[in-house]
Coordinates of C-alpha atoms in Angstrom, one line a residue:
Chain A
M23 CA -7.5 15.2 -16.4
E24 CA -5.7 18.1 -14.8
I25 CA -3.7 16.1 -12.3
G26 CA -0.4 17.8 -13.3
P27 CA -1.4 21.4 -12.6
I28 CA -3.3 20.4 -9.5
F29 CA -0.2 18.6 -8.2
R30 CA 2.1 21.5 -9.0
A31 CA -0.3 23.9 -7.4
L32 CA -0.4 21.7 -4.3
L33 CA 3.4 21.8 -4.1
R34 CA 3.2 25.5 -3.9
N35 CA 0.9 25.2 -0.8
R36 CA 2.3 22.0 0.6
T37 CA 2.3 22.5 4.3
G38 CA -1.4 21.8 4.9
A39 CA -1.4 19.0 2.4
I40 CA 1.6 17.3 3.9
L41 CA 0.1 17.6 7.4
I42 CA -3.1 15.9 6.2
A43 CA -1.1 13.3 4.2
V44 CA 0.9 12.5 7.3
Q45 CA -2.2 12.3 9.4
I46 CA -3.8 9.9 6.9
A47 CA -0.6 7.8 6.9
F48 CA -0.6 7.7 10.7
T49 CA -4.3 6.9 10.8
L50 CA -3.9 4.0 8.3
T51 CA -1.0 2.6 10.3
V52 CA -2.9 2.6 13.5
V53 CA -6.2 1.6 12.0
L54 CA -4.8 -1.4 10.1
N55 CA -2.8 -2.7 13.1
A56 CA -5.7 -2.0 15.4
A57 CA -8.1 -3.8 13.0
V58 CA -5.8 -6.8 13.0
M59 CA -5.8 -6.8 16.8
I60 CA -9.5 -6.4 17.0
N61 CA -9.9 -9.3 14.5
E62 CA -7.6 -11.4 16.6
Q63 CA -9.5 -10.6 19.8
V64 CA -12.9 -11.1 18.3
S65 CA -11.8 -14.4 16.7
K66 CA -10.4 -15.5 20.0
A67 CA -13.5 -14.6 21.9
G68 CA -15.7 -16.3 19.3
R69 CA -13.7 -19.5 18.7
P70 CA -15.8 -22.6 19.5
S71 CA -15.1 -24.6 22.6
G72 CA -16.4 -27.9 21.2
L73 CA -19.5 -28.1 23.3
N74 CA -23.0 -26.9 22.8
E75 CA -22.9 -23.7 24.7
A76 CA -26.2 -22.3 23.6
D77 CA -28.3 -24.8 25.6
T78 CA -25.9 -25.5 28.5
F79 CA -25.4 -24.0 31.9
H80 CA -23.7 -25.0 35.1
M81 CA -24.1 -24.7 38.8
Q82 CA -22.3 -25.7 41.9
S83 CA -23.8 -27.2 45.0
E84 CA -22.0 -26.1 48.2
A85 CA -22.8 -28.2 51.2
I86 CA -21.7 -27.2 54.7
D87 CA -21.6 -30.8 55.9
T88 CA -22.3 -33.6 53.5
I89 CA -22.3 -37.0 55.0
N90 CA -22.2 -39.0 51.8
P91 CA -21.3 -37.0 48.7
Q92 CA -21.7 -39.9 46.4
V93 CA -25.4 -40.3 47.4
T94 CA -26.0 -36.6 47.0
I95 CA -24.3 -36.4 43.6
N96 CA -26.1 -39.4 42.3
N97 CA -29.5 -38.2 43.6
D98 CA -28.8 -34.7 42.2
L99 CA -27.9 -36.0 38.8
R100 CA -30.9 -38.4 38.7
A101 CA -33.2 -35.6 39.7
I102 CA -31.7 -33.1 37.2
R103 CA -31.8 -35.6 34.3
E104 CA -35.5 -36.4 35.1
T105 CA -36.5 -32.8 35.0
P106 CA -38.6 -32.1 32.0
G107 CA -36.7 -30.0 29.5
V108 CA -33.3 -31.3 30.5
A109 CA -31.5 -33.1 27.7
N110 CA -28.7 -34.5 29.9
A111 CA -26.4 -33.6 32.8
L112 CA -23.1 -34.6 34.3
Q113 CA -20.8 -33.8 37.2
M114 CA -17.5 -32.3 36.2
N115 CA -14.5 -31.3 38.2
T116 CA -14.2 -28.1 36.2
I117 CA -16.1 -26.2 33.5
P118 CA -14.7 -25.4 30.1
L119 CA -13.8 -21.7 29.6
S120 CA -14.1 -21.0 33.3
N121 CA -10.4 -20.2 33.7
G122 CA -10.0 -22.7 36.6
G123 CA -9.3 -26.4 36.6
W124 CA -7.0 -29.3 36.7
S125 CA -4.1 -30.1 34.3
T126 CA -1.3 -32.6 34.0
G127 CA 1.6 -33.3 31.7
V128 CA 0.9 -35.9 29.0
R129 CA 3.5 -37.8 27.0
V130 CA 3.8 -40.9 25.0
Q131 CA 5.0 -44.0 26.8
Q132 CA 7.6 -45.0 24.2
G133 CA 10.8 -43.2 23.2
D134 CA 13.6 -41.5 25.1
D135 CA 12.6 -38.3 26.8
P136 CA 9.4 -37.6 24.8
P137 CA 7.9 -34.1 24.8
V138 CA 5.4 -33.4 27.5
Y139 CA 2.2 -31.6 26.7
S140 CA 0.1 -29.8 29.2
A141 CA -3.5 -30.9 29.0
A142 CA -6.7 -30.1 30.9
M143 CA -8.1 -33.0 32.9
Y144 CA -11.9 -33.4 32.9
M145 CA -13.3 -35.9 35.3
V146 CA -16.6 -37.0 33.7
D147 CA -18.9 -39.9 33.4
D148 CA -20.2 -41.8 30.4
Q149 CA -22.8 -39.1 29.8
A150 CA -20.2 -36.4 29.0
I151 CA -20.1 -36.8 25.3
D152 CA -23.9 -36.6 25.0
T153 CA -24.3 -33.8 27.6
M154 CA -21.7 -31.6 26.0
Q155 CA -22.6 -32.8 22.5
L156 CA -19.0 -33.5 21.7
K157 CA -18.1 -35.1 18.4
L158 CA -16.5 -38.5 18.9
I159 CA -14.4 -38.9 15.7
A160 CA -12.6 -42.2 16.6
G161 CA -12.8 -44.9 19.1
E162 CA -15.6 -45.2 21.7
N163 CA -17.2 -43.6 24.6
F164 CA -16.7 -44.6 28.2
A165 CA -18.9 -47.4 29.5
A166 CA -20.9 -46.8 32.7
S167 CA -18.7 -49.5 34.3
D168 CA -15.5 -47.5 33.5
V169 CA -16.6 -44.6 35.8
V170 CA -15.1 -44.7 39.2
W171 CA -15.2 -42.4 42.2
R172 CA -12.2 -40.3 43.0
K173 CA -11.5 -39.3 46.6
P174 CA -10.1 -35.8 47.3
D175 CA -6.8 -37.2 48.5
E176 CA -6.4 -39.7 45.7
S177 CA -3.6 -39.3 43.1
G178 CA -3.1 -41.0 39.7
W179 CA -5.5 -41.4 36.8
P180 CA -7.7 -44.2 35.4
G181 CA -6.3 -46.3 32.6
R182 CA -8.9 -45.5 29.9
V183 CA -9.0 -41.9 28.5
I184 CA -10.6 -39.9 25.7
I185 CA -8.5 -37.1 24.4
T186 CA -9.0 -34.3 21.9
K187 CA -7.9 -34.4 18.3
A188 CA -5.4 -31.6 18.9
L189 CA -3.7 -33.4 21.7
A190 CA -3.6 -36.6 19.7
K191 CA -1.9 -34.7 16.9
S192 CA 0.7 -33.4 19.3
L193 CA 1.4 -36.8 20.8
F194 CA 1.2 -38.8 17.6
P195 CA 1.8 -36.4 14.7
D196 CA 2.1 -39.1 12.1
D197 CA -1.1 -41.0 13.2
S198 CA -4.6 -40.5 12.1
P199 CA -7.3 -40.3 14.9
E200 CA -8.3 -43.9 14.1
T201 CA -4.7 -45.2 14.6
T202 CA -4.2 -43.1 17.7
V203 CA -7.0 -45.1 19.4
G204 CA -5.4 -47.8 21.5
R205 CA -2.1 -46.0 21.9
A206 CA -0.5 -45.8 25.3
I207 CA 0.3 -42.5 27.0
L208 CA 1.4 -41.3 30.5
L209 CA -0.8 -38.9 32.4
G210 CA 1.9 -37.6 34.8
E211 CA 3.2 -41.0 35.8
S212 CA -0.1 -42.9 35.3
P213 CA -0.2 -45.1 32.3
A214 CA -3.4 -44.9 30.2
N215 CA -4.8 -46.1 26.9
I216 CA -6.6 -43.9 24.5
I217 CA -10.0 -45.3 23.8
G218 CA -11.5 -42.4 22.0
I219 CA -10.8 -39.1 20.2
V220 CA -13.2 -36.1 20.3
D221 CA -13.0 -33.4 17.7
Q222 CA -12.7 -30.6 20.2
L223 CA -13.1 -29.8 23.9
Q224 CA -11.3 -26.7 25.0
A225 CA -9.4 -26.5 28.3
P226 CA -10.7 -24.1 30.9
W227 CA -7.9 -21.5 30.5
T228 CA -8.8 -19.2 27.7
Q229 CA -5.3 -17.6 27.6
S230 CA -3.5 -20.9 27.4
S231 CA -1.6 -21.7 24.2
Q232 CA -2.6 -25.4 24.9
I233 CA -6.3 -24.6 25.0
E234 CA -7.2 -27.4 22.5
S235 CA -5.4 -30.1 24.6
S236 CA -7.8 -31.9 26.9
V237 CA -8.2 -35.3 28.4
M238 CA -11.4 -36.8 29.7
V239 CA -11.1 -39.5 32.4
P240 CA -14.0 -41.7 33.7
Q241 CA -14.0 -40.4 37.2
Q242 CA -16.5 -38.7 39.4
F243 CA -15.0 -36.4 42.0
Q244 CA -16.2 -37.2 45.5
T245 CA -16.7 -33.7 46.9
G246 CA -19.2 -31.8 48.9
S247 CA -19.1 -29.1 46.3
P248 CA -19.9 -30.8 43.0
R249 CA -20.2 -28.9 39.8
Y250 CA -23.0 -29.9 37.4
L251 CA -23.1 -29.2 33.7
I252 CA -26.6 -29.3 32.4
R253 CA -27.8 -29.2 28.8
A254 CA -31.4 -28.2 28.3
E255 CA -33.5 -29.0 25.3
P256 CA -33.4 -26.1 22.8
G257 CA -35.1 -23.0 24.1
Q258 CA -35.5 -24.4 27.7
R259 CA -32.2 -23.2 29.3
D260 CA -33.4 -19.9 30.7
R261 CA -36.5 -21.5 32.2
L262 CA -34.6 -24.4 33.7
M263 CA -31.8 -22.5 35.3
P264 CA -33.8 -21.0 38.2
E265 CA -36.0 -24.1 38.3
I266 CA -33.1 -26.6 38.9
E267 CA -31.4 -24.2 41.3
A268 CA -34.6 -24.2 43.4
Q269 CA -35.1 -27.9 43.0
L270 CA -31.5 -28.7 44.3
A271 CA -31.8 -26.3 47.1
E272 CA -35.2 -27.8 48.1
R273 CA -34.0 -31.4 47.8
E274 CA -31.2 -31.0 50.4
R275 CA -31.7 -28.1 52.7
G276 CA -28.6 -26.6 54.2
R277 CA -26.7 -26.3 51.1
M278 CA -26.1 -23.3 48.8
I279 CA -26.4 -23.3 45.0
R280 CA -23.6 -21.1 43.6
N281 CA -22.1 -20.2 40.3
L282 CA -25.3 -20.6 38.4
Y283 CA -24.2 -19.4 34.9
S284 CA -25.1 -20.2 31.3
M285 CA -22.2 -21.1 29.2
D286 CA -22.8 -17.9 27.2
E287 CA -22.2 -16.0 30.4
V288 CA -19.1 -18.1 31.2
R289 CA -17.8 -17.2 27.7
R290 CA -18.6 -13.6 28.1
R291 CA -16.8 -13.4 31.5
S292 CA -13.8 -15.4 30.3
Y293 CA -13.3 -13.2 27.2
N294 CA -14.1 -9.8 28.9
L295 CA -10.5 -8.7 28.3
E296 CA -10.6 -9.5 24.7
T297 CA -14.0 -8.0 24.2
G298 CA -13.1 -4.9 26.1
L299 CA -9.8 -4.5 24.2
A300 CA -11.6 -4.9 20.9
M301 CA -14.2 -2.3 21.9
I302 CA -11.5 0.2 23.0
L303 CA -9.5 -0.3 19.8
G304 CA -12.6 0.0 17.8
F305 CA -13.4 3.3 19.5
V306 CA -9.9 4.5 18.9
M307 CA -10.2 3.6 15.2
V308 CA -13.5 5.4 14.9
V309 CA -12.2 8.5 16.7
L310 CA -9.0 8.5 14.6
L311 CA -11.0 8.2 11.3
L312 CA -13.3 10.9 12.5
I313 CA -10.5 13.2 13.4
T314 CA -8.8 12.5 10.0
G315 CA -12.1 13.1 8.2
L316 CA -12.6 16.4 10.1
G317 CA -9.0 17.3 9.3
I318 CA -9.6 16.8 5.6
L319 CA -12.9 18.7 5.8
G320 CA -11.1 21.6 7.6
L321 CA -8.3 21.8 5.1
A322 CA -10.7 21.7 2.2
S323 CA -13.0 24.3 3.7
L324 CA -10.0 26.6 4.3
S325 CA -8.8 25.9 0.8
V326 CA -12.1 26.8 -0.7
R327 CA -12.4 30.0 1.3
R328 CA -8.9 31.0 0.4
R329 CA -9.5 30.4 -3.3
I330 CA -12.9 32.0 -3.8
K331 CA -11.5 34.4 -6.3
Q332 CA -9.5 31.7 -8.1
I333 CA -12.6 29.5 -8.4
G334 CA -14.4 32.5 -9.9
I335 CA -11.6 33.0 -12.4
R336 CA -11.7 29.3 -13.4
R337 CA -15.5 29.6 -13.8
A338 CA -15.0 32.7 -16.0
L339 CA -12.5 30.8 -18.1
G340 CA -15.0 28.0 -18.8
A341 CA -15.0 25.7 -15.8
S342 CA -18.5 24.3 -15.2
T343 CA -19.6 23.4 -11.6
R344 CA -18.7 19.8 -12.4
D345 CA -15.2 20.9 -13.3
V346 CA -14.9 22.7 -10.0
L347 CA -16.2 19.8 -8.1
R348 CA -13.8 17.5 -9.9
Y349 CA -10.9 19.8 -9.2
F350 CA -11.3 19.6 -5.4
L351 CA -12.0 15.8 -5.5
I352 CA -8.8 15.2 -7.6
E353 CA -6.8 17.5 -5.3
N354 CA -8.1 15.5 -2.3
L355 CA -7.4 12.3 -4.1
L356 CA -3.7 13.4 -4.6
I357 CA -3.4 14.2 -0.9
T358 CA -5.0 11.1 0.4
S359 CA -3.3 8.9 -2.2
S360 CA 0.1 10.1 -1.0
G361 CA -1.0 9.6 2.6
V362 CA -2.3 6.1 2.1
V363 CA 0.8 5.0 0.1
L364 CA 3.0 6.3 3.0
G365 CA 0.5 4.8 5.5
A366 CA 0.6 1.4 3.8
I367 CA 4.4 1.3 4.0
M368 CA 4.3 2.5 7.6
A369 CA 1.5 0.0 8.6
V370 CA 3.3 -3.0 7.1
A371 CA 6.7 -2.0 8.6
F372 CA 5.1 -1.4 12.0
N373 CA 3.2 -4.7 11.7
I374 CA 6.4 -6.6 10.9
A375 CA 8.1 -5.0 13.9
L376 CA 5.2 -6.0 16.1
V377 CA 5.1 -9.6 14.7
N378 CA 8.8 -10.0 15.4
A379 CA 8.8 -8.4 18.8
M380 CA 5.6 -9.8 20.4
N381 CA 4.1 -12.5 18.1
F382 CA 1.5 -9.9 16.9
P383 CA -0.9 -11.2 14.2
K384 CA 0.0 -10.3 10.7
I385 CA -2.1 -8.0 8.5
E386 CA -4.1 -10.0 6.1
W387 CA -3.2 -9.6 2.4
Y388 CA -6.4 -7.7 1.7
G389 CA -6.1 -5.5 4.8
V390 CA -3.8 -2.9 3.3
P391 CA -5.7 -2.3 0.0
L392 CA -9.0 -2.3 1.9
G393 CA -7.7 0.2 4.4
M394 CA -6.3 2.4 1.6
V395 CA -9.7 2.3 -0.2
V396 CA -11.5 3.2 3.0
L397 CA -9.3 6.2 3.7
V398 CA -9.5 7.4 0.1
L399 CA -13.3 7.2 0.3
L400 CA -13.3 8.9 3.6
G401 CA -11.2 11.7 2.1
Q402 CA -13.6 12.0 -0.9
L403 CA -16.6 12.1 1.5
A404 CA -15.0 14.7 3.7
V405 CA -14.1 17.0 0.8
W406 CA -17.5 16.6 -0.8
G407 CA -19.2 19.4 1.3
P408 CA -16.5 22.0 0.7
A409 CA -16.2 21.0 -3.0
R410 CA -20.0 21.6 -3.4
Q411 CA -19.5 24.9 -1.6
A412 CA -16.9 25.8 -4.2
C413 CA -19.3 24.9 -7.0
G414 CA -21.6 27.7 -5.6
V415 CA -19.0 30.4 -6.4
S416 CA -20.3 32.6 -9.1
P417 CA -18.1 33.2 -12.2
A418 CA -18.9 36.9 -11.7
T419 CA -16.5 36.7 -8.7
A420 CA -13.7 37.0 -11.2
T421 CA -14.7 40.6 -12.0
R422 CA -15.0 41.7 -8.4
T423 CA -12.1 43.8 -7.3
V424 CA -12.5 43.0 -3.6
Chain B
M9 CA -22.0 38.7 -33.2
L10 CA -23.1 40.2 -29.9
D11 CA -26.7 41.3 -30.0
M12 CA -28.5 42.5 -26.9
K13 CA -32.0 43.8 -26.9
G14 CA -33.9 45.4 -24.0
I15 CA -31.6 43.8 -21.4
A16 CA -32.5 44.6 -17.8
R17 CA -30.8 43.5 -14.7
I18 CA -32.4 44.1 -11.3
Y19 CA -30.8 43.4 -7.9
Q20 CA -33.4 42.9 -5.3
T21 CA -32.9 42.9 -1.5
D22 CA -35.6 42.9 1.1
L23 CA -35.7 46.7 1.1
V24 CA -34.0 47.9 -2.1
R25 CA -34.6 47.2 -5.7
T26 CA -31.8 48.3 -7.9
H27 CA -31.9 48.5 -11.7
A28 CA -28.3 47.9 -12.7
L29 CA -29.2 47.8 -16.3
R30 CA -32.4 49.1 -18.0
D31 CA -33.5 48.4 -21.5
L32 CA -30.0 48.0 -22.8
T33 CA -29.8 47.4 -26.5
L34 CA -26.5 47.0 -28.2
T35 CA -24.9 45.3 -31.1
V36 CA -21.2 44.5 -31.6
N37 CA -20.2 43.2 -35.0
E38 CA -17.3 41.1 -36.1
G39 CA -14.0 43.0 -36.0
D40 CA -15.4 45.9 -33.9
F41 CA -13.3 47.4 -31.1
T42 CA -15.9 49.0 -28.8
A43 CA -15.4 50.7 -25.5
V44 CA -18.1 50.7 -22.9
V45 CA -17.7 53.7 -20.8
G46 CA -19.4 55.3 -17.9
P47 CA -18.9 56.5 -14.3
S48 CA -18.8 54.2 -11.4
G49 CA -22.2 52.7 -10.8
S50 CA -23.3 53.2 -14.4
G51 CA -23.7 49.4 -15.0
K52 CA -20.4 48.7 -16.8
T53 CA -19.5 45.7 -14.6
T54 CA -23.0 44.3 -14.9
F55 CA -22.9 44.7 -18.6
L56 CA -19.5 43.0 -18.7
N57 CA -20.8 40.1 -16.5
I58 CA -23.9 39.6 -18.7
A59 CA -21.9 39.9 -22.0
G60 CA -19.4 37.5 -20.6
L61 CA -22.1 35.0 -19.4
L62 CA -20.8 35.4 -15.9
E63 CA -24.2 36.6 -14.7
D64 CA -27.8 36.2 -15.9
F65 CA -30.2 39.0 -16.9
D66 CA -33.8 39.5 -15.9
E67 CA -35.3 40.9 -19.1
G68 CA -34.5 41.1 -22.8
S69 CA -32.7 38.9 -25.2
Y70 CA -29.0 38.2 -25.8
L71 CA -27.7 36.5 -28.9
L72 CA -24.1 35.5 -28.8
D73 CA -22.8 34.5 -32.1
G74 CA -26.3 33.8 -33.1
E75 CA -27.1 31.7 -30.1
N76 CA -29.7 32.7 -27.6
V77 CA -28.1 32.5 -24.2
A78 CA -31.3 32.7 -22.2
G79 CA -32.2 29.4 -20.6
L80 CA -28.8 27.8 -21.0
N81 CA -27.7 25.6 -18.1
D82 CA -24.5 25.9 -16.3
R83 CA -22.6 23.5 -18.5
Q84 CA -23.8 25.1 -21.7
R85 CA -23.0 28.6 -20.5
S86 CA -19.5 27.5 -19.3
K87 CA -18.9 25.9 -22.7
L88 CA -20.0 28.9 -24.6
R89 CA -18.0 31.2 -22.4
N90 CA -14.9 29.0 -22.8
E91 CA -15.2 28.8 -26.6
K92 CA -16.4 32.2 -27.6
I93 CA -15.1 34.7 -25.1
G94 CA -11.6 35.7 -24.0
F95 CA -11.4 37.6 -20.8
I96 CA -8.9 40.3 -19.8
F97 CA -9.4 41.4 -16.3
Q98 CA -8.3 44.6 -14.5
G99 CA -6.4 42.7 -11.8
F100 CA -5.0 40.2 -14.4
N101 CA -6.6 37.4 -12.5
L102 CA -3.8 34.9 -13.1
I103 CA -3.9 31.9 -10.7
P104 CA -1.1 32.5 -8.3
D105 CA -0.3 28.8 -7.7
L106 CA 0.2 28.1 -11.4
N107 CA 3.1 29.1 -13.6
V108 CA 2.7 31.0 -16.8
F109 CA 2.4 27.9 -18.9
D110 CA -0.3 26.4 -16.6
N111 CA -2.2 29.7 -16.4
V112 CA -2.5 29.9 -20.2
D113 CA -3.4 26.2 -20.2
V114 CA -6.5 26.6 -17.9
P115 CA -9.1 27.5 -20.5
L116 CA -7.6 25.1 -23.0
R117 CA -8.0 22.2 -20.6
Y118 CA -11.7 23.1 -20.0
R119 CA -12.0 23.2 -23.8
G120 CA -10.8 19.6 -23.9
F121 CA -7.9 20.1 -26.4
P122 CA -5.4 17.3 -26.4
A123 CA -2.0 17.9 -24.7
A124 CA 0.0 18.4 -27.9
E125 CA -2.5 20.9 -29.2
R126 CA -2.6 22.8 -25.9
K127 CA 1.2 23.0 -25.8
R128 CA 1.4 24.3 -29.4
R129 CA -1.2 27.0 -28.7
I130 CA 0.4 28.0 -25.4
E131 CA 3.9 28.3 -26.9
E132 CA 2.5 30.2 -29.9
Q133 CA 0.8 32.8 -27.7
L134 CA 3.7 33.2 -25.3
E135 CA 6.1 33.7 -28.1
R136 CA 3.7 36.2 -29.7
F137 CA 3.7 38.3 -26.5
G138 CA 7.4 37.9 -25.8
L139 CA 6.9 35.6 -22.8
T140 CA 8.8 32.6 -23.9
G141 CA 11.5 33.2 -21.3
R142 CA 9.0 33.4 -18.5
I143 CA 7.2 30.1 -19.2
R144 CA 8.0 28.6 -15.8
H145 CA 7.6 31.8 -13.8
F146 CA 4.8 32.3 -11.4
P147 CA 2.7 35.4 -11.5
S148 CA 4.4 36.8 -8.4
Q149 CA 7.7 36.7 -10.3
L150 CA 6.3 38.9 -13.1
S151 CA 5.8 42.6 -13.5
G152 CA 2.3 44.0 -13.9
G153 CA 2.7 44.5 -17.7
Q154 CA 4.0 40.9 -18.1
Q155 CA 1.1 39.6 -16.0
Q156 CA -1.4 41.4 -18.2
R157 CA 0.4 40.0 -21.3
V158 CA 0.0 36.5 -19.9
A159 CA -3.6 37.2 -19.3
I160 CA -4.0 38.4 -22.9
A161 CA -2.2 35.3 -24.1
R162 CA -4.5 33.1 -22.0
A163 CA -7.6 35.0 -23.4
L164 CA -6.4 34.4 -27.0
A165 CA -5.1 30.9 -26.7
G166 CA -8.5 29.3 -27.4
D167 CA -9.2 31.5 -30.4
P168 CA -12.3 33.1 -28.9
R169 CA -14.8 35.0 -31.1
F170 CA -14.2 38.2 -29.1
L171 CA -12.2 39.6 -26.2
L172 CA -13.9 41.1 -23.2
A173 CA -11.5 43.5 -21.5
D174 CA -12.4 44.9 -18.0
E175 CA -10.3 48.0 -17.3
P176 CA -7.3 46.2 -18.9
T177 CA -4.9 49.0 -17.9
G178 CA -6.4 49.8 -14.5
N179 CA -3.6 48.2 -12.5
L180 CA -0.7 49.2 -14.7
D181 CA 1.7 52.1 -14.8
S182 CA 1.5 54.4 -17.8
A183 CA 4.3 52.7 -19.8
S184 CA 2.8 49.2 -19.3
A185 CA -0.7 50.5 -19.9
S186 CA 0.4 52.0 -23.2
G187 CA 2.1 48.7 -24.2
V188 CA -1.1 46.8 -23.4
L189 CA -3.2 49.3 -25.4
D190 CA -0.9 48.9 -28.3
L191 CA -1.3 45.2 -28.1
L192 CA -5.1 45.5 -28.1
E193 CA -5.0 47.9 -31.1
G194 CA -2.7 45.4 -32.8
L195 CA -5.1 42.6 -32.1
H196 CA -8.0 44.7 -33.4
T197 CA -6.1 45.5 -36.6
S198 CA -5.5 41.8 -37.1
G199 CA -9.3 41.3 -36.9
T200 CA -10.0 40.5 -33.3
T201 CA -13.3 41.7 -32.0
I202 CA -12.8 43.6 -28.7
I203 CA -15.2 45.0 -26.1
M204 CA -13.4 47.1 -23.5
V205 CA -15.1 48.3 -20.4
T206 CA -13.5 51.3 -18.8
H207 CA -14.3 54.4 -16.8
D208 CA -11.4 56.3 -18.4
P209 CA -12.5 58.5 -21.3
A210 CA -8.9 58.8 -22.6
L211 CA -8.7 55.0 -22.8
A212 CA -12.0 54.8 -24.5
A213 CA -10.9 57.3 -27.0
R214 CA -8.4 54.8 -28.3
A215 CA -11.3 52.5 -29.4
P216 CA -12.9 53.2 -32.7
S217 CA -16.4 53.2 -31.2
S218 CA -17.8 53.6 -27.7
I219 CA -21.0 53.3 -25.8
H220 CA -21.8 55.5 -22.9
L221 CA -23.7 54.1 -19.9
Q222 CA -25.3 56.0 -17.1
D223 CA -27.6 54.7 -14.5
G224 CA -27.8 51.4 -16.4
R225 CA -28.9 53.0 -19.6
V226 CA -27.1 53.7 -22.9
V227 CA -26.9 57.5 -23.1
G228 CA -24.7 57.8 -26.1
N229 CA -22.7 56.2 -28.9
D230 CA -19.6 57.5 -30.5
E231 CA -18.2 56.3 -33.7
A232 CA -14.7 57.5 -34.6
A233 CA -13.9 58.3 -38.2
A234 CA -11.9 55.5 -39.7

């Protein structure tokens, strides 16, 4: 290996090499931290909500003048549930991931000044667990007789609730889900008993740090603008969406059907920012890698052109085309290696600063070596063309005087 | 040692076909010091390139140290060049980014010698040519004569079967040129085979034998009395 002479020769012409090494270091710093952020955003946008989103959609009925909302809602639900292809349906006060809804402070009843946890409040009936396909991990579902109507001006909450596992863990950190069932809590100032725990049901607010804290209460909201969440049999959702929209509009003329969205669409809209940010950062990463690759290519091309005579001399002295190729690959390896080592230090330091300053996600342990390998491979790829060009230099170049 | 028979080299463009060498037959034996002379365009450089395996030929045969060089691939040619031939170029052709030590080291690395062996050979040659004090100098820090001595040291470090010198004094002042010629004569006396290409008849006269080229053909041989 001729690393020593190549390194010493590089030191004699270090300006270009240093510039490329610094560019590689900068690229690695940005790419690694951008990758962490992309990963964070993509993970956030892809995290499960707890319900079967693939087959579920929702819509809202908006009546100008409803005489008896209870009748309308019951009739609507009955009609929807009887529609072929519908697995189940329920009325909800708000839709998961929709970024709008109700919340209240939840705390345990015992103890002095217990911590209060903000939780989303879902008013549902006894069909909620089946409709959303939630996983009940302890306790029981609501009975049909638990479900009561809630008037718009009414306050307070029912005494039987189902909460999520995450909220249960916050409230009773030492209890298992099974032992949490039956415990007493306060919803605002309303006392309630936990009758069941579901594995997951995210709150509507995708940016909330308490997104996993939700409470289901057995209530149906008496409103002229009810929201229905409908789960179709697998593969039936897209057919049913316009069909049920038309059916509801037909059943009670004078009302509008609004906000007809699949849960996939709800998720897409809710995580637009995260998806957009990930795409922009991804674009920046690609451009940066491209620019770095072109920089290496440019430097290598210039280096080959500048050293045509020198390559000819080396060939005359016994270098095979493979030796020439290896020379340029090793030279590039030295430049990129110094760049990636500097870049790894810079990336980690920058990441630590970001973590401390703004709760930025940490680079995974494998991120740094992976990034280093990618940039070294990029360097080798970029230098391949010029190195092959150098291999084409005839050894007879050594005897040319011009 | 170097046996060429009927060598022809033709450069072909769309419009012009140039015979750089025609039917060149030449033998150089072990221990010879032969000058190849001729005016500009006579084919000296083409001969040098073919003899040094820097360029291929179109017709004829060439045996180098008994080995037929026709049909060798790049790797085989490079190996043969590295092991059998030491080059001394008109413009010295030292690599400007490498110091004296590393310049002499270049062919030895391609030869695959271990580090200790390379170091021994380099130091031996540099001492032989009075360059020990210049070992870490770069070519730009040396005089023309010193550079050519480094080039000769580099050419000899691998113990080649013969030296191929291309106008070895062409870029030197008269004092340095005389010094380099003295060196070559000394090398010849010690048994080194040398082929020197030059356009200078006075320089060629220092070689015991010479071959005259014109228009790509051998037009005469001189053999000096020993």
